Short mmCIF file of C-alpha atoms in Angstrom, two decimals:
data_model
loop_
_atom_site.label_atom_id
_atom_site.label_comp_id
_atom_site.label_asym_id
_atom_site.label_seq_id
_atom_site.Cartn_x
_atom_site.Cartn_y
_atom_site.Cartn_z
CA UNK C 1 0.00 0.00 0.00
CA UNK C 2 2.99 2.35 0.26
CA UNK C 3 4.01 1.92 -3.05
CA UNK C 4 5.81 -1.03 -4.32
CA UNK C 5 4.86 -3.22 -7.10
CA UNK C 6 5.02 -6.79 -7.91
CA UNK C 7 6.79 -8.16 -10.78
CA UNK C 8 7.59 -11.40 -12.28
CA UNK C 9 10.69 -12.95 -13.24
CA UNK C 10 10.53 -11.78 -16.83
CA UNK C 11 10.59 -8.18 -15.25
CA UNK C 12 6.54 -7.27 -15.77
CA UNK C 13 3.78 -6.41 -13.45
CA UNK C 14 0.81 -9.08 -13.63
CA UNK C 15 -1.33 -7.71 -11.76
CA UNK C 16 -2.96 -4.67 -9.02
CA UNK C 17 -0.66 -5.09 -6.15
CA UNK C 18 -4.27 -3.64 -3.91
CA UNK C 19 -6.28 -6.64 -5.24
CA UNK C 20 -7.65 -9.26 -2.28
CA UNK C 21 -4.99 -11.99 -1.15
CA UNK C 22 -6.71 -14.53 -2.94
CA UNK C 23 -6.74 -12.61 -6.39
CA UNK C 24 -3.25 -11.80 -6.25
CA UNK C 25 -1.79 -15.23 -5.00
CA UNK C 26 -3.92 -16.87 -7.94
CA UNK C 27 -1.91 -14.59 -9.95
CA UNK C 28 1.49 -15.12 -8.68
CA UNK C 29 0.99 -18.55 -9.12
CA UNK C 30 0.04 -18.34 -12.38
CA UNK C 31 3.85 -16.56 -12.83
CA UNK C 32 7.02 -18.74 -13.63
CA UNK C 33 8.05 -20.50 -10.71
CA UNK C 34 4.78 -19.04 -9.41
CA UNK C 35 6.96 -16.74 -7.24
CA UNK C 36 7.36 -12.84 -8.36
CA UNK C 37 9.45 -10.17 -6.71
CA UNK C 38 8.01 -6.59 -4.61
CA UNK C 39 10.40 -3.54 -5.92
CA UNK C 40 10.56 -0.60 -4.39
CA UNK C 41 12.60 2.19 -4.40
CA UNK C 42 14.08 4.33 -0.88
CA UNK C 43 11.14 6.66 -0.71
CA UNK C 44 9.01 3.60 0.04
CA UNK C 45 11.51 2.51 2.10
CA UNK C 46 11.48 5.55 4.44
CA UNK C 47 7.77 5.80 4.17
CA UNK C 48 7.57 2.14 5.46
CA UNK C 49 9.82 1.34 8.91
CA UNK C 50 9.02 -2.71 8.74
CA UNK C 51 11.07 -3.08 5.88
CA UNK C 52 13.87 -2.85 8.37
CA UNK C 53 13.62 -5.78 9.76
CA UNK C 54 13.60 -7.65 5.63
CA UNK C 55 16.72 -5.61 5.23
CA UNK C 56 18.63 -7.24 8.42
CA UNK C 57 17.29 -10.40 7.98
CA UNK C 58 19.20 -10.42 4.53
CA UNK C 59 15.91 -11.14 2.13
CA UNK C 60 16.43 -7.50 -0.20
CA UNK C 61 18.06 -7.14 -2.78
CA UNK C 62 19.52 -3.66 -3.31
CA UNK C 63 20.30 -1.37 -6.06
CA UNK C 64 21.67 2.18 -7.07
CA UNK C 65 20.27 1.70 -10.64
CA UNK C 66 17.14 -0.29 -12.01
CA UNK C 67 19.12 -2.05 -14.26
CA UNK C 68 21.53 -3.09 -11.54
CA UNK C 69 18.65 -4.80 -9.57
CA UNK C 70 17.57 -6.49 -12.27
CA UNK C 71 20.66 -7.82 -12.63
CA UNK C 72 20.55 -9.23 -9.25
CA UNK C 73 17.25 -10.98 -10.00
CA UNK C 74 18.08 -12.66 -13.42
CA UNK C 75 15.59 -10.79 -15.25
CA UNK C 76 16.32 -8.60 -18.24
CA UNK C 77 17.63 -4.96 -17.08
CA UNK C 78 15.49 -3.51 -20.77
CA UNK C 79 12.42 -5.49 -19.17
CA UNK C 80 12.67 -3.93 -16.03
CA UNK C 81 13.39 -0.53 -16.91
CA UNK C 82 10.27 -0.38 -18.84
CA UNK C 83 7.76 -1.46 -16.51
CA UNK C 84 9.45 0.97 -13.85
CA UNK C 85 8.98 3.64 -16.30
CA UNK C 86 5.80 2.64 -17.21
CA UNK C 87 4.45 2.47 -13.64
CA UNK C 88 6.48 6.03 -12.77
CA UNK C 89 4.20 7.49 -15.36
CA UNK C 90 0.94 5.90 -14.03
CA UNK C 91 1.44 6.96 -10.45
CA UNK C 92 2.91 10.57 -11.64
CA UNK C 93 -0.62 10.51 -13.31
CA UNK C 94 -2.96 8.85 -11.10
CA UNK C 95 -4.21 6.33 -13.13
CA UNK C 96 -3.01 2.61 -13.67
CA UNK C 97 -3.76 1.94 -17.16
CA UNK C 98 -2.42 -1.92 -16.53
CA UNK C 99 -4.21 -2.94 -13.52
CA UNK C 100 -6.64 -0.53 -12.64
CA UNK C 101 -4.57 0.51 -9.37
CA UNK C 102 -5.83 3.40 -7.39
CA UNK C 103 -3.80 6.60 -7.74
CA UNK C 104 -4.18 6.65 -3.63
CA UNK C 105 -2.48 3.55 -3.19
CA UNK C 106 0.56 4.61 -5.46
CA UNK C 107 2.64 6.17 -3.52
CA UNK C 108 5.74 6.75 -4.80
CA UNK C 109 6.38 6.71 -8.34
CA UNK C 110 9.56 4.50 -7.64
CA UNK C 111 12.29 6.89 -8.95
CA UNK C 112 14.20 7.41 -6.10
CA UNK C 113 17.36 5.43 -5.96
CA UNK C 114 18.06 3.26 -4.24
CA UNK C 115 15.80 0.05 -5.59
CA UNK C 116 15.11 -2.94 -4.21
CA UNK C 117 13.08 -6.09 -4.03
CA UNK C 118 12.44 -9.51 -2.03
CA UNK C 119 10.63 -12.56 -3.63
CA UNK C 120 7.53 -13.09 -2.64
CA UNK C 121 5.05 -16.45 -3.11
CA UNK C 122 1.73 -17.31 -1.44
CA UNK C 123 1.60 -19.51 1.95
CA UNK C 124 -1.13 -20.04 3.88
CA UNK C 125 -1.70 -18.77 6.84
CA UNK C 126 -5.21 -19.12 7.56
CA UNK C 127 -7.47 -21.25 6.54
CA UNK C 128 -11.00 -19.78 5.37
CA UNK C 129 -12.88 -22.92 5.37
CA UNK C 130 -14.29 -25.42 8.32
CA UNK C 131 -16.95 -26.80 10.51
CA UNK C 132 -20.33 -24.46 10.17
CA UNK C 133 -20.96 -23.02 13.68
CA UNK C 134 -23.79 -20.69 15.29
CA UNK C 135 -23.89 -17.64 17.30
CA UNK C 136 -23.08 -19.77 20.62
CA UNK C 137 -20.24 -21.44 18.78
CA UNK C 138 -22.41 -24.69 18.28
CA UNK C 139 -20.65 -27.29 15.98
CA UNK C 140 -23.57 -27.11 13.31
CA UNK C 141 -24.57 -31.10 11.69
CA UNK C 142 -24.99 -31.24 8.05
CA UNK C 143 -28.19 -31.79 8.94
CA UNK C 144 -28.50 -28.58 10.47
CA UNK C 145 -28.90 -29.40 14.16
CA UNK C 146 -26.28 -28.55 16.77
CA UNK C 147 -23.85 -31.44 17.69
CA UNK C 148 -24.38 -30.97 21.53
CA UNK C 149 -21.18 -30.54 23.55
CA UNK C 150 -19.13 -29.73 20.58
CA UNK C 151 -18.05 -26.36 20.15
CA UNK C 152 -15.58 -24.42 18.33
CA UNK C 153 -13.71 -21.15 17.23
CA UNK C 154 -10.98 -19.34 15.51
CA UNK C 155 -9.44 -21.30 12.18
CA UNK C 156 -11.58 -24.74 12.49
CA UNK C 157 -14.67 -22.71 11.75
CA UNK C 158 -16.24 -21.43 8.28
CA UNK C 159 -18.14 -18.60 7.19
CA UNK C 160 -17.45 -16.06 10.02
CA UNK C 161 -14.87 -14.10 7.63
CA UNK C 162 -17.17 -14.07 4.50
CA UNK C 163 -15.61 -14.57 1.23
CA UNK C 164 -11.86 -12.90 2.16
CA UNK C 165 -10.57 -12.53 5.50
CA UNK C 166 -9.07 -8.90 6.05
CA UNK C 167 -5.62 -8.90 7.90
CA UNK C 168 -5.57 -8.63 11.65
CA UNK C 169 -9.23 -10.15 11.75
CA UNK C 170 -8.35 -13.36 12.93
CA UNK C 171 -7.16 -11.77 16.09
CA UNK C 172 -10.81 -10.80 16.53
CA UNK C 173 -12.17 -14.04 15.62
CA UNK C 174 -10.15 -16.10 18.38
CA UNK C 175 -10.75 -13.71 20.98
CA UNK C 176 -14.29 -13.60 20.45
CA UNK C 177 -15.68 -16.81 19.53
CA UNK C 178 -13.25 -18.43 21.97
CA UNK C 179 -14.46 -16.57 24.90
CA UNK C 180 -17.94 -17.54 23.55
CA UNK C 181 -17.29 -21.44 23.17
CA UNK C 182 -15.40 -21.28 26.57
CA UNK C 183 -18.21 -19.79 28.26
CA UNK C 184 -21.36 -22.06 26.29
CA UNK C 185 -18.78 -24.81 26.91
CA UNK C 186 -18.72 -23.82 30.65
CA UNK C 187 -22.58 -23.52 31.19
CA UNK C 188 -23.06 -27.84 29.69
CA UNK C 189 -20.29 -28.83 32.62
CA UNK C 190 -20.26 -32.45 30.83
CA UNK C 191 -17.26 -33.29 33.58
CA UNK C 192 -20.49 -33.04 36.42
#
């Protein structure tokens, strides 16, 4: 969001960089090796103090020059260059005539040396599927009827996040459907 773009190893965005999770791991997937690379140059750097920590931990690569970072990855300098220009002209403008990218979400138009970049791949690290439950964290039967005594909250359950979970949700989820299940859980006392 402050800026950087994704681009494959052939040196060429694929996609909006501000579409959901799910759209833009589908995408990088659909890349070779189904990994790409997030450049940025040092404006998005300073805009963005987490990227510290990628820096010490050795995962960025880093540039003066475009060219010289492409170098780094593998990927054609000529290939590069272009789709940084390219992109430096959409976000000096506003408008992503690629992707569709919202001038607001732009940033910088990544001319400011130094450049960098990290690979980047999908993982999972939530799940957005499971066991149907209700509003007292009931383990719901195909059939529709609770499952009595079974309860349940946080990843094992489907449905509470919709049809794309939003970052830092989860936290929510565990903290409130756990308390709930603890406390319906409580209130059976199968252990009297």
């Amino acid at each position: 969001g402050n800026g950087a773009i994704l681009v494959n190893k052939e040196g060429k965005r694929f996609v909006s960089e501000m579409e959901t999770r799910d759209v833009v791991s589908a995408a990088i997937l659909q890349q070779t090796d189904g990994v790409c690379y997030m450049v940025f140059d040092q404006a998005v750097r300073d805009s963005l103090k987490a990227i510290e920590s990628y820096i010490t931990a050795g995962i960025v690569f880093e540039s003066d020059t475009v060219e010289g970072l492409a170098e780094q990855l593998s990927m054609d300098p000529a290939a590069l260059r272009q789709t940084m220009d390219t992109y430096a002209g959409y976000a000096q403008a506003g408008v992503d005539e690629e992707f569709g990218r919202i001038d607001t979400s732009m940033g910088s138009d990544l001319t400011t040396p130094s450049f960098y970049a990290c690979l980047c791949a999908p993982a999972v690290h939530h799940t957005m599927g499971g066991v149907k439950i209700n509003a007292s964290c009931d383990v719901i039967h195909a059939s529709g009827s609770a499952l009595p005594g079974l309860f349940a909250a946080g990843e094992v359950t489907g449905g509470v996040h919709g049809a794309n979970r939003l970052g830092g949700n989860a936290v929510t989820d565990i903290v409130v459907f756990g308390r709930i299940a603890g406390r319906e859980a409580a209130k059976e006392k199968p252990w009297a």
